[in-house]
Coordinates of C-alpha atoms and ligand atoms in Angstrom, one line a residue:
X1 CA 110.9 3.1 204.7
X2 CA 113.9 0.8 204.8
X3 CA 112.5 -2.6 203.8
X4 CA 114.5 -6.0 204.1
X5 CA 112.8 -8.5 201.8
X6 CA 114.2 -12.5 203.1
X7 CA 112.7 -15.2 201.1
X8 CA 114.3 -18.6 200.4
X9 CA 113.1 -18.0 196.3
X10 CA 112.4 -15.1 193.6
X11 CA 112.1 -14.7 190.4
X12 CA 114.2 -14.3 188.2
X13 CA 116.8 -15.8 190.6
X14 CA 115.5 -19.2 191.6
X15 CA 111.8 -20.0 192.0
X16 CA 110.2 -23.3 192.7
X17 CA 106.5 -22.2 194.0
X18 CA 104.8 -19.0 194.6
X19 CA 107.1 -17.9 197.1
X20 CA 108.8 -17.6 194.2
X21 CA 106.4 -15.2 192.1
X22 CA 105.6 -12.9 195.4
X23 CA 108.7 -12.5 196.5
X24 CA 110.0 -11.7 193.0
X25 CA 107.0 -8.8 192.6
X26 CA 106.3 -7.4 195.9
X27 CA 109.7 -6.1 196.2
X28 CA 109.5 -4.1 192.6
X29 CA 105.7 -2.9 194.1
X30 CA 106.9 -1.2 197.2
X31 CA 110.2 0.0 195.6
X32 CA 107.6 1.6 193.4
X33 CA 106.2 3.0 195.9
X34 CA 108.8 5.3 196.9
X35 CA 110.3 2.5 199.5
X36 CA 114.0 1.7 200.1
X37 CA 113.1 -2.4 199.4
X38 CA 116.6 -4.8 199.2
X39 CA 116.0 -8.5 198.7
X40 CA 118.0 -10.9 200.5
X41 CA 118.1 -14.9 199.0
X42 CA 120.6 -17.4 199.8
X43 CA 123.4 -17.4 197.1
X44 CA 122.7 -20.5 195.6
X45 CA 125.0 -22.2 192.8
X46 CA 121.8 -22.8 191.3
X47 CA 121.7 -19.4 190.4
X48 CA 123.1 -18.5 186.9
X49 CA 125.9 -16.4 187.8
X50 CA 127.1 -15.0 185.4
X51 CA 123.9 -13.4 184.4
X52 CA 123.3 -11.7 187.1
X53 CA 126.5 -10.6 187.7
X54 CA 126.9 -10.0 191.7
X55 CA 129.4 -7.9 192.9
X56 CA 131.2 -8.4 196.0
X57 CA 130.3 -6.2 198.7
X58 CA 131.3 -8.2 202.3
X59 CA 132.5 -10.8 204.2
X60 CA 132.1 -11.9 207.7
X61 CA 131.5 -14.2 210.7
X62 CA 127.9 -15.3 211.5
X63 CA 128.4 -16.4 215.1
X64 CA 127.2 -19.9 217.1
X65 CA 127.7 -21.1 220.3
X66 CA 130.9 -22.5 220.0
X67 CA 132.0 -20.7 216.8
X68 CA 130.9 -19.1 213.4
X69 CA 130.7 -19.8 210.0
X70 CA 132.1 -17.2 207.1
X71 CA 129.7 -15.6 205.1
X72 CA 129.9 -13.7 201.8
X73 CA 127.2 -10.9 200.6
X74 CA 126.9 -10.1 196.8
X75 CA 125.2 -7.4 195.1
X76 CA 123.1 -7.6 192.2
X77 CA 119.6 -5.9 191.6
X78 CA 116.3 -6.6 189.5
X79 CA 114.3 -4.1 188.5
X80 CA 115.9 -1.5 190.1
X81 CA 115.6 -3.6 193.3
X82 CA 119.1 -4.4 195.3
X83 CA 119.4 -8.0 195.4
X84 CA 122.2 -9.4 198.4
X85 CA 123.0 -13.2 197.8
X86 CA 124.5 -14.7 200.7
X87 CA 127.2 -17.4 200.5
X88 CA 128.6 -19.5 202.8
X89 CA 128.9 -23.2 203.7
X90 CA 125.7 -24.3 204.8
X91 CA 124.5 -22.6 201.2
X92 CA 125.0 -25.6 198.6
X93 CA 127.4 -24.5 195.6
X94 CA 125.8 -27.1 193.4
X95 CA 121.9 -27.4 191.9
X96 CA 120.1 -27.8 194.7
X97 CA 117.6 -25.2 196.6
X98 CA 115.3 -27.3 199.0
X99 CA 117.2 -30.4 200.2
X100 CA 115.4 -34.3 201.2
X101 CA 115.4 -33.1 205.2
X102 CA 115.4 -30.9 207.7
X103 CA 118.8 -31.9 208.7
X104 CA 119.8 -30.7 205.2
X105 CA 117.6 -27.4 205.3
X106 CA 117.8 -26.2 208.9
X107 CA 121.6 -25.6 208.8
X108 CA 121.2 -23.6 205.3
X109 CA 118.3 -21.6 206.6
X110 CA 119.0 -20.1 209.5
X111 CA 122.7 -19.6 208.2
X112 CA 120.9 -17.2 206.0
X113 CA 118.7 -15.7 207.9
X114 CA 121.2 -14.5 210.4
X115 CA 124.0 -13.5 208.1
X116 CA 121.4 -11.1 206.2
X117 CA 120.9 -9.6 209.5
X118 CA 124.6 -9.7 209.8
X119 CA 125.3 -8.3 206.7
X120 CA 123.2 -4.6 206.8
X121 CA 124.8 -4.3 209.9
X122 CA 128.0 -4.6 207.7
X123 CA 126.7 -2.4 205.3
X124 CA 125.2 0.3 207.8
X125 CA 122.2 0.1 206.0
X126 CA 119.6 -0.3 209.0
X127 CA 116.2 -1.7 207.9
X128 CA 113.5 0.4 209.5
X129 CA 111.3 -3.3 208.8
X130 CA 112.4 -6.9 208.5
X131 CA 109.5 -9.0 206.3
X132 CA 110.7 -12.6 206.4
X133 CA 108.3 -15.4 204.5
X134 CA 107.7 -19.0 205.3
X135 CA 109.7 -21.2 207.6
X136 CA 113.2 -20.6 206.1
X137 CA 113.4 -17.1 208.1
X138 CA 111.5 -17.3 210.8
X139 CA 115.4 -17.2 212.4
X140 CA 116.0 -13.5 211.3
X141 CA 112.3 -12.1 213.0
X142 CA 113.1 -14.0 216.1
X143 CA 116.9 -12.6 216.2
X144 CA 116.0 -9.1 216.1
X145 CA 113.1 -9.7 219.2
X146 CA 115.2 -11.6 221.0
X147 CA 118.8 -9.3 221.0
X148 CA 116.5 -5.9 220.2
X149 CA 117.9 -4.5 224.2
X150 CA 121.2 -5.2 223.8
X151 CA 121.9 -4.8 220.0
X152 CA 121.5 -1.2 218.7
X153 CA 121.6 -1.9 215.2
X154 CA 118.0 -3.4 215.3
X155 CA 116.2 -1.7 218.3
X156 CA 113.6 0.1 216.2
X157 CA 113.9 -2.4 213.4
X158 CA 110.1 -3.9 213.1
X159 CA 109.0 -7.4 211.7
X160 CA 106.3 -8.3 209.5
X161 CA 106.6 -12.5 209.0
X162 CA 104.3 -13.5 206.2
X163 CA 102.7 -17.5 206.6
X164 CA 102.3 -18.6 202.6
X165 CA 101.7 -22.2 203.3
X166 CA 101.3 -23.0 206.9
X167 CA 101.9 -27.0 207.1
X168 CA 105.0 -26.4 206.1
X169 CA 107.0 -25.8 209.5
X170 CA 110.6 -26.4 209.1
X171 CA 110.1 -29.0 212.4
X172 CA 112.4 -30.8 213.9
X173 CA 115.1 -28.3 213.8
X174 CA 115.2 -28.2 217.8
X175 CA 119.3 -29.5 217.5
X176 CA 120.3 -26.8 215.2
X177 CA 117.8 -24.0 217.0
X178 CA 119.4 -24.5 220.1
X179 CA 123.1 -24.4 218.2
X180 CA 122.3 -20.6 217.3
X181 CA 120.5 -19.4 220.4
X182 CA 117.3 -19.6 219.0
X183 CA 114.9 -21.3 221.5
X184 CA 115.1 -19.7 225.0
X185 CA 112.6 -16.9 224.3
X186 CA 109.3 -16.8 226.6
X187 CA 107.4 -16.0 224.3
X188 CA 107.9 -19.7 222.2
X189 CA 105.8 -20.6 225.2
X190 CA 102.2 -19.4 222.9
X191 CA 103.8 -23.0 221.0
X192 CA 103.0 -26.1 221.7
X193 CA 105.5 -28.3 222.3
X194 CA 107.1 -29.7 218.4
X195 CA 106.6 -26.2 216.7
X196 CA 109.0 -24.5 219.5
X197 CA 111.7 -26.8 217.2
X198 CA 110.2 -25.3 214.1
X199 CA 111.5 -22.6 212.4
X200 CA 108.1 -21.5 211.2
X201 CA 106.8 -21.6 215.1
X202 CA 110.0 -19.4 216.1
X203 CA 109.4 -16.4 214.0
X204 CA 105.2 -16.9 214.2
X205 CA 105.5 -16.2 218.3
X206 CA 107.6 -13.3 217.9
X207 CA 107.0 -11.3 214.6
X208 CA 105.7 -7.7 215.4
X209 CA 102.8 -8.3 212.7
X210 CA 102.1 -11.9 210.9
X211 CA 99.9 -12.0 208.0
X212 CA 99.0 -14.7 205.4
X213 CA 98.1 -14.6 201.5
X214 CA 94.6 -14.4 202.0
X215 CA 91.2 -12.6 204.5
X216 CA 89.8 -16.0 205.1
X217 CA 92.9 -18.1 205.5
X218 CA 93.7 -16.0 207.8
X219 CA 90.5 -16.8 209.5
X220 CA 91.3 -20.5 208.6
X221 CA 94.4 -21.4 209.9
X222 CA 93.4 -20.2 213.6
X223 CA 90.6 -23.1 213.5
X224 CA 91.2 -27.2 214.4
X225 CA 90.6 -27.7 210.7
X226 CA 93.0 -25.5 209.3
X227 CA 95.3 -24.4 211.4
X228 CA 97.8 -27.5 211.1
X229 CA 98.2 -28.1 214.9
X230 CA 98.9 -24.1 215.3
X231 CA 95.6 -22.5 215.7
X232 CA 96.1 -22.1 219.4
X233 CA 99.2 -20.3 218.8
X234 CA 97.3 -18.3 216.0
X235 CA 94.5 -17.7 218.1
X236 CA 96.5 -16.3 220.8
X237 CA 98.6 -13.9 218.3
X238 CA 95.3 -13.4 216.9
X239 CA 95.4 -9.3 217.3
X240 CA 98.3 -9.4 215.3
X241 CA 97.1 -11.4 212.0
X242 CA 96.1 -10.4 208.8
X243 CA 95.3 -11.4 205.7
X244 CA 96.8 -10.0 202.6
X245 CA 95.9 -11.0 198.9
X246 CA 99.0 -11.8 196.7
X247 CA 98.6 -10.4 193.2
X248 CA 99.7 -11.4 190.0
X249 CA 101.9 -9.4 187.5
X250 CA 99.1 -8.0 185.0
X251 CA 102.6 -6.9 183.0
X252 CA 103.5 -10.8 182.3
X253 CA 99.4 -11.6 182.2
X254 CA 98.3 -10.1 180.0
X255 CA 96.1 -11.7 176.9
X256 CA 96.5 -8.1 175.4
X257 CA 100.4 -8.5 174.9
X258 CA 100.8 -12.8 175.4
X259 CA 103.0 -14.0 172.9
X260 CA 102.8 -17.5 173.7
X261 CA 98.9 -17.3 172.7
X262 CA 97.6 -17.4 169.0
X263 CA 94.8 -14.7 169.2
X264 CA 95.9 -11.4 171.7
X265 CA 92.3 -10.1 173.3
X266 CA 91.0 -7.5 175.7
X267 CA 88.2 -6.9 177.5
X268 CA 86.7 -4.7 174.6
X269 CA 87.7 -7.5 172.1
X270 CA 86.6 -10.5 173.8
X271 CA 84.9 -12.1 170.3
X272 CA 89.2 -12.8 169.7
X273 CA 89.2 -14.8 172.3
X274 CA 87.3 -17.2 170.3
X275 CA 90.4 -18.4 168.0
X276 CA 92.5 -19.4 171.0
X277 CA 89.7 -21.9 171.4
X278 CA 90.0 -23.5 168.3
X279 CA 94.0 -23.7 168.4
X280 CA 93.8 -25.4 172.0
X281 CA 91.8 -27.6 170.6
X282 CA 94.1 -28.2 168.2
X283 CA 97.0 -28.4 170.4
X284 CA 95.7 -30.5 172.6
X285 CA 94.3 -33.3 170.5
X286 CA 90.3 -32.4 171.5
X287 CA 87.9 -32.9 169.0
X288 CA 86.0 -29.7 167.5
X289 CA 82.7 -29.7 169.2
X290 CA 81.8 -25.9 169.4
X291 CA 78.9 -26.8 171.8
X292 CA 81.5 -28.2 174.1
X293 CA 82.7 -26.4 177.1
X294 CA 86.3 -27.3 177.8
X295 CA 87.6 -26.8 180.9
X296 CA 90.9 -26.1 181.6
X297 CA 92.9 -26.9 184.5
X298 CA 96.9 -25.9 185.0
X299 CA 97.9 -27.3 188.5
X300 CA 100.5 -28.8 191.0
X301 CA 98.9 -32.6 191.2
X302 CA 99.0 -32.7 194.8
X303 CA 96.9 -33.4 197.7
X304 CA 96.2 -30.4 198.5
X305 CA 94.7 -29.3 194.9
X306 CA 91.5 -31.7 195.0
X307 CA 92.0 -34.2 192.5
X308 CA 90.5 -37.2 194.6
X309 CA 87.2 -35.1 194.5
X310 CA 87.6 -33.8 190.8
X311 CA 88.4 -37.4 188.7
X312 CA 84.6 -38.7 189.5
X313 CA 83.0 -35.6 188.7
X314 CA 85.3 -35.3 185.6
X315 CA 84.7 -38.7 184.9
X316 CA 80.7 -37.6 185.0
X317 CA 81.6 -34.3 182.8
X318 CA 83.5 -35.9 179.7
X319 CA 80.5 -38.8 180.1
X320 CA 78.3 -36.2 179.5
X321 CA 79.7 -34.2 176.4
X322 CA 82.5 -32.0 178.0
X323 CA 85.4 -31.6 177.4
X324 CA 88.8 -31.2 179.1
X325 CA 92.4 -30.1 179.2
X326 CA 94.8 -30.4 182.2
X327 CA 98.4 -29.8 182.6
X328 CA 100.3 -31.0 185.5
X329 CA 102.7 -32.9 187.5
X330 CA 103.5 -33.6 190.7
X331 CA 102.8 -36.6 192.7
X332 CA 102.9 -39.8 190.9
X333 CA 99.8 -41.8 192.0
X334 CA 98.3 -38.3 190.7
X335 CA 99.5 -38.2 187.8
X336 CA 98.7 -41.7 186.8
X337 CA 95.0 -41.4 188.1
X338 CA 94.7 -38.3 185.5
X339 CA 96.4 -39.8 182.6
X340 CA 93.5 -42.4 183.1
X341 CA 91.2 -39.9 181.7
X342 CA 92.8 -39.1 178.4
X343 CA 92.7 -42.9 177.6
X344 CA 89.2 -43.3 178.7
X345 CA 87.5 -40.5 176.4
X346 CA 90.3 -39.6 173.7
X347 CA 89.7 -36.9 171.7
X348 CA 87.2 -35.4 174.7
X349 CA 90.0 -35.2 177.6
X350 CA 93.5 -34.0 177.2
X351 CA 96.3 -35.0 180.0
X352 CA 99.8 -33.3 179.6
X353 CA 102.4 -33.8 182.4
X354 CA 104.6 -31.6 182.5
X355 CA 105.3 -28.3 183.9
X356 CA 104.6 -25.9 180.9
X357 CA 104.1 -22.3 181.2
X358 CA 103.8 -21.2 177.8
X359 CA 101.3 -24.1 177.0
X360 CA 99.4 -23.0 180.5
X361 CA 98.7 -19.2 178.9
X362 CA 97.1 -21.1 176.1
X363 CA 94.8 -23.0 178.7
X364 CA 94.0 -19.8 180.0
X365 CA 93.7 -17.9 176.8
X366 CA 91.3 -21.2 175.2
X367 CA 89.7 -22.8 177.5
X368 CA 85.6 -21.7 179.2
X369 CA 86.6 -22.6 182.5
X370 CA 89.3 -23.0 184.9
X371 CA 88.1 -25.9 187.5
X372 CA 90.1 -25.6 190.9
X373 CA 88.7 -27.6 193.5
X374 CA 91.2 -27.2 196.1
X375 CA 91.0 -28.8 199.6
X376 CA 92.9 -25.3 201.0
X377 CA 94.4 -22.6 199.2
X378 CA 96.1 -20.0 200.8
X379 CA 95.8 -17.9 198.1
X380 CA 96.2 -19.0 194.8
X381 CA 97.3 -17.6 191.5
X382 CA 95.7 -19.9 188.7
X383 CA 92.3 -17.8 189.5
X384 CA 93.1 -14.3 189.2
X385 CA 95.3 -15.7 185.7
X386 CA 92.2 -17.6 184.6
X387 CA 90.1 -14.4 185.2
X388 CA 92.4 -11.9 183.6
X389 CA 92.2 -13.8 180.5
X390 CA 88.7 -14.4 180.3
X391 CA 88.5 -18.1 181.4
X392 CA 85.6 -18.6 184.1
X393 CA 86.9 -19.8 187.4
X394 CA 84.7 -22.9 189.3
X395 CA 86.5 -23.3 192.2
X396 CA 85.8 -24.3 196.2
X397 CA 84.8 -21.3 198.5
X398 CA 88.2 -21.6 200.6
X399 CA 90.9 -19.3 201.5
X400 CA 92.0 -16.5 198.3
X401 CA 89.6 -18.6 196.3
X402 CA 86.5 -17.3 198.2
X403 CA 88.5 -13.9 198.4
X404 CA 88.9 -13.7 195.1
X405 CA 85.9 -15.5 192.8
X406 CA 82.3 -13.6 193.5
X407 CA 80.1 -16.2 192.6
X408 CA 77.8 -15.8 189.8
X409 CA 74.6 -15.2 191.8
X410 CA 75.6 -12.6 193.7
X411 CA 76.4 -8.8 192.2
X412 CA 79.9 -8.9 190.2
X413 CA 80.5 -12.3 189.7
X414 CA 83.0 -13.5 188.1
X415 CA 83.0 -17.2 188.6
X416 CA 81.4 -20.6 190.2
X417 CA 81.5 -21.4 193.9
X418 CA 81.1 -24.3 195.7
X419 CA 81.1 -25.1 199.3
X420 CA 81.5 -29.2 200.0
X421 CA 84.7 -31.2 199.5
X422 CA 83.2 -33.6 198.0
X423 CA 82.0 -35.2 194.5
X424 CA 78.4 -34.3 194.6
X425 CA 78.9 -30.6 195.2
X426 CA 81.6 -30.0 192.3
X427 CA 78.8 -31.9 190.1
X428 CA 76.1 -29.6 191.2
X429 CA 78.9 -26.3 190.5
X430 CA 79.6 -27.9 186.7
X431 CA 75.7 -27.9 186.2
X432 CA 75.7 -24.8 187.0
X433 CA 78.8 -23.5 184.8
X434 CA 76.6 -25.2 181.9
X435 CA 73.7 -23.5 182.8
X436 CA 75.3 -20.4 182.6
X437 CA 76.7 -21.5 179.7
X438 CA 73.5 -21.6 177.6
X439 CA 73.2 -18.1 178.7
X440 CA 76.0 -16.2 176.2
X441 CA 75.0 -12.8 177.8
X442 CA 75.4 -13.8 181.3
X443 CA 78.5 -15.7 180.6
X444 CA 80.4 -12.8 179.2
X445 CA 79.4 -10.9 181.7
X446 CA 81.1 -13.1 183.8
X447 CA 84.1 -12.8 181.9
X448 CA 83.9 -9.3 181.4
X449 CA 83.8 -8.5 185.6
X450 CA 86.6 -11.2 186.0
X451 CA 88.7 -9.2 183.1
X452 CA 88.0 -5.9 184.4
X453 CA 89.2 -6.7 188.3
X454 CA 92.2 -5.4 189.9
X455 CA 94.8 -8.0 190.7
X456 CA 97.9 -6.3 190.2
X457 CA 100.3 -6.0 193.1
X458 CA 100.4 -2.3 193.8
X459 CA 97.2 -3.2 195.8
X460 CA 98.5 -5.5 198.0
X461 CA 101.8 -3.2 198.2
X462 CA 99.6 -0.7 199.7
X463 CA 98.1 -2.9 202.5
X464 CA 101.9 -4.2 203.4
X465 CA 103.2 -0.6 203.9
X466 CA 99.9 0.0 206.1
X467 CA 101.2 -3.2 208.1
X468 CA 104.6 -2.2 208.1
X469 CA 103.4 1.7 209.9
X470 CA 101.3 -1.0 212.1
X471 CA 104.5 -2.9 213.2
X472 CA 106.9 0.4 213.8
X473 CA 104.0 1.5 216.1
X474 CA 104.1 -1.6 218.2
X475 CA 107.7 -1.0 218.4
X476 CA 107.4 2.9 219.3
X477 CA 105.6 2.0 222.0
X478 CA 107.3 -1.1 222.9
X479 CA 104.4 -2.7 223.4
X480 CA 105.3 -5.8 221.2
X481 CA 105.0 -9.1 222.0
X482 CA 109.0 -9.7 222.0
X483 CA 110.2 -6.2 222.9
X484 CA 113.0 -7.9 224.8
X485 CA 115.5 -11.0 225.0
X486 CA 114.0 -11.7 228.5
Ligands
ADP501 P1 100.6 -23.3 194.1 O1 101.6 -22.2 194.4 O2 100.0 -23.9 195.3 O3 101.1 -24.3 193.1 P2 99.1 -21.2 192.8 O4 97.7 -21.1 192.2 O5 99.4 -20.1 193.8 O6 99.3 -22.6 193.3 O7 100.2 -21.0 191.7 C1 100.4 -21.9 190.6 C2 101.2 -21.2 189.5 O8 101.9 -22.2 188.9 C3 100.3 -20.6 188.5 O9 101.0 -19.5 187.9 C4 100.1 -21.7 187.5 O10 99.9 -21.2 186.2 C5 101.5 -22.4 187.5 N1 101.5 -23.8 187.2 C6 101.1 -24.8 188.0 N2 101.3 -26.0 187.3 C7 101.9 -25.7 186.1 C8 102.3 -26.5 185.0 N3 102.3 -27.8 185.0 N4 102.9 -25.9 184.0 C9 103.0 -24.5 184.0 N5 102.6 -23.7 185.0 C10 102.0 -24.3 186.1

């Protein structure tokens, strides 16, 4: 298949989040697979350039009602993937990516969105499926419904739109929307009434096939507690969603090759992993206490990752002889909250904030547990990391956590659930770590099953491509849900 990859991020170009990461690995996964994949990202000057070394391949108008605006394409690849980096000027030359406002962001977005469609056309390279991520290009997958009669190019051209964090909506785009004919379609009429000025809501009521980053955020986000004001609008598109586990690249993880870690480790030496232990200890200013379990946690501090329900039951856990290490950063009231508990028990709890990856693959390597108490997680990464290098994930039973922890007392497990967003429940899940604890056979095991799991992303490739066959069906028989401009 033909495969159009549009993401605002990828790695190694620019990432912020994991957008980033996915749309930096799927690609490489389905072009492994024997696919046609090329990867579209705006042509930001945050990009370094020279590296990369584009070359130019087009340049053209992207139409609006009462004009257009010039765009450039560039080619580069990674990994044996094409890379087009558009350019043009709603794309900022200088170091940004995501600006303060939607104002800022709309204009850039669906500038992009629609001179990627522009440019295969310019290239006569017809992609046989569009998949378009988050908000930023929700423009392309409702361009190619809404002008698939009259427009050739794209009349068999499916679209799979991927949600990888759904409050984030691009709203309040209506002004610009309307400037590129993109809000007459019936079908925005499954929205209510602010998401049909999203940019998120535009491609979610007209994508062939939407999916997620996880089985039970799919089931989520169509529910009054998750679904961020679109469950109805999920609910109705229902048929058409599914949930898709991101993986992680087991290449980059992996404690077996990690330079950044002091003791390398597999599943068949996991007595090595003992050192890395004793060096994050070290590192991180902890006291030695081999009786101590030190938990680990490497996180965005952000509302959405729990920490209002993790400080009082860390507070309980140092009290009580544990021990900690975090690395973050993120919102400031966070961050000062947390720092609160290095000064409180020094020597027991160890607060760096600061975004740090090769520090982070020592957490992982070092530290028992991985504690991620999230409020929601669409799917989540820090687990399947913490798992592939031996570190015992106690996380909350939402979203890709629950898809991708077995708890301990059922066959496989590989880590600690919990249910209640609250205090008391991730108390009750840290007694339980300890009691597992005292048990070194069961423990390992747990380590062992979360070492030995498949997280790499030529299993997810293979469910996309099975979406992607489910997406040119509904447009063979033209039985999508935008199979017109009407
Ligand atoms: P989210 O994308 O919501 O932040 P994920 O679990 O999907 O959460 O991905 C988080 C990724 O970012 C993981 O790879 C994690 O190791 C990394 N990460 C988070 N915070 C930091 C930090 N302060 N330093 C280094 N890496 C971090």
């Amino acid at each position: 298949m033909n495969i159009l990859f549009l993401s605002a991020e990828a790695a190694p170009f620019v990432k912020v989040g994991g957008l980033g990461d996915v749309a930096g690995s799927l690609p490489r996964a389905l072009a492994a697979r024997g696919h046609d994949v090329r990867l579209a990202l705006p042509g930001y000057g945050a990009i370094d350039w020279p590296r990369f070394a584009p070359l130019h391949r087009a340049v053209f108008d992207v139409p609006r009602r009462g004009g257009s605006d010039p765009a450039d394409l560039w080619e580069t690849s990674a990994d044996g993937v094409p890379v087009y980096l558009i350019t043009g000027p709603p794309i900022p030359k200088d170091s940004r990516i995501y600006g303060g406002s939607i104002d800022e962001d709309a204009p850039k977005f669906v500038f992009f969105s629609l001179a990627a469609l522009e440019g295969c056309r310019r290239l006569s390279w017809r992609p046989d499926v569009i998949h378009a991520n988050d908000w930023h290009t929700g423009p392309a997958v409702y361009r190619v419904a809404a002008d698939r009669r009259d427009d050739p190019f794209f009349r068999t051209t499916a679209t799979l739109y991927t949600i990888h964090n759904l409050p984030y909506t691009g709203r309040g785009a209506g002004r610009i929307l309307a400037e590129w004919d993109l809000r007459t379609s019936p079908h925005l009429a499954v929205l209510p009434e602010w998401a049909r000025d999203s940019m998120l809501g535009i491609g979610l009521a007209t994508a062939d096939v939407l999916t997620t980053v996880s089985p039970t955020y799919a089931r989520e986000i169509r529910t009054p507690e998750g679904g961020h004001g679109l469950d109805g609008a999920l609910s109705l598109r229902g048929d058409r969603l599914h949930g898709v586990l991101n993986g992680i690249d087991v290449d980059t993880w992996n404690p077996a090759t990690d330079a950044a870690i002091s003791s390398r480790f597999d599943v068949g030496a996991l007595e090595q992993r003992a050192a890395n232990r004793t060096a994050l200890r070290e590192e991180a200013g902890l006291e030695p206490d081999d009786r101590a379990l030190v938990i680990g946690m490497v996180s965005r501090l952000d509302f959405q990752k729990g920490f209002d329900i993790a400080l009082p039951a860390l507070r309980r856990w140092l009290d009580s002889g544990g021990q900690l290490v975090l690395l973050g950063s993120g919102d400031s009231a966070i961050e000062r909250e947390v720092a609160t508990l290095e000064i409180g028990w020094r020597g027991r709890a160890s607060v760096r904030l600061r975004f740090d990856p090769p520090y982070s693959r020592r957490i992982y390597a070092g530290a028992d547990a991985i504690l991620i108490p999230s409020r929601y997680e669409p799917c989540g990464l820090t687990q399947m990391i913490a798992m592939r290098y031996g570190a015992v994930p106690i996380a909350r039973r939402t979203g890709g956590l629950a898809d991708t922890i077995t708890d301990v007392g059922d066959p496989g497990g590989t880590g600690i659930l919990f249910d209640g967003y609250d205090p008391s429940s991730l108390v009750h899940a840290l007694d339980r770590a300890l009691s597992v604890y005292a048990d070194g056979d069961r423990w390992r095991e747990l380590q062992r099953n979360g070492m030995t799991k498949d997280f790499s992303w030529d299993r997810s490739a293979a469910q996309y491509e099975a979406l992607y066959r489910e997406a040119l069906a509904y447009r063979r028989d033209a039985t999508g849900p935008a199979d017109g401009g009407d």
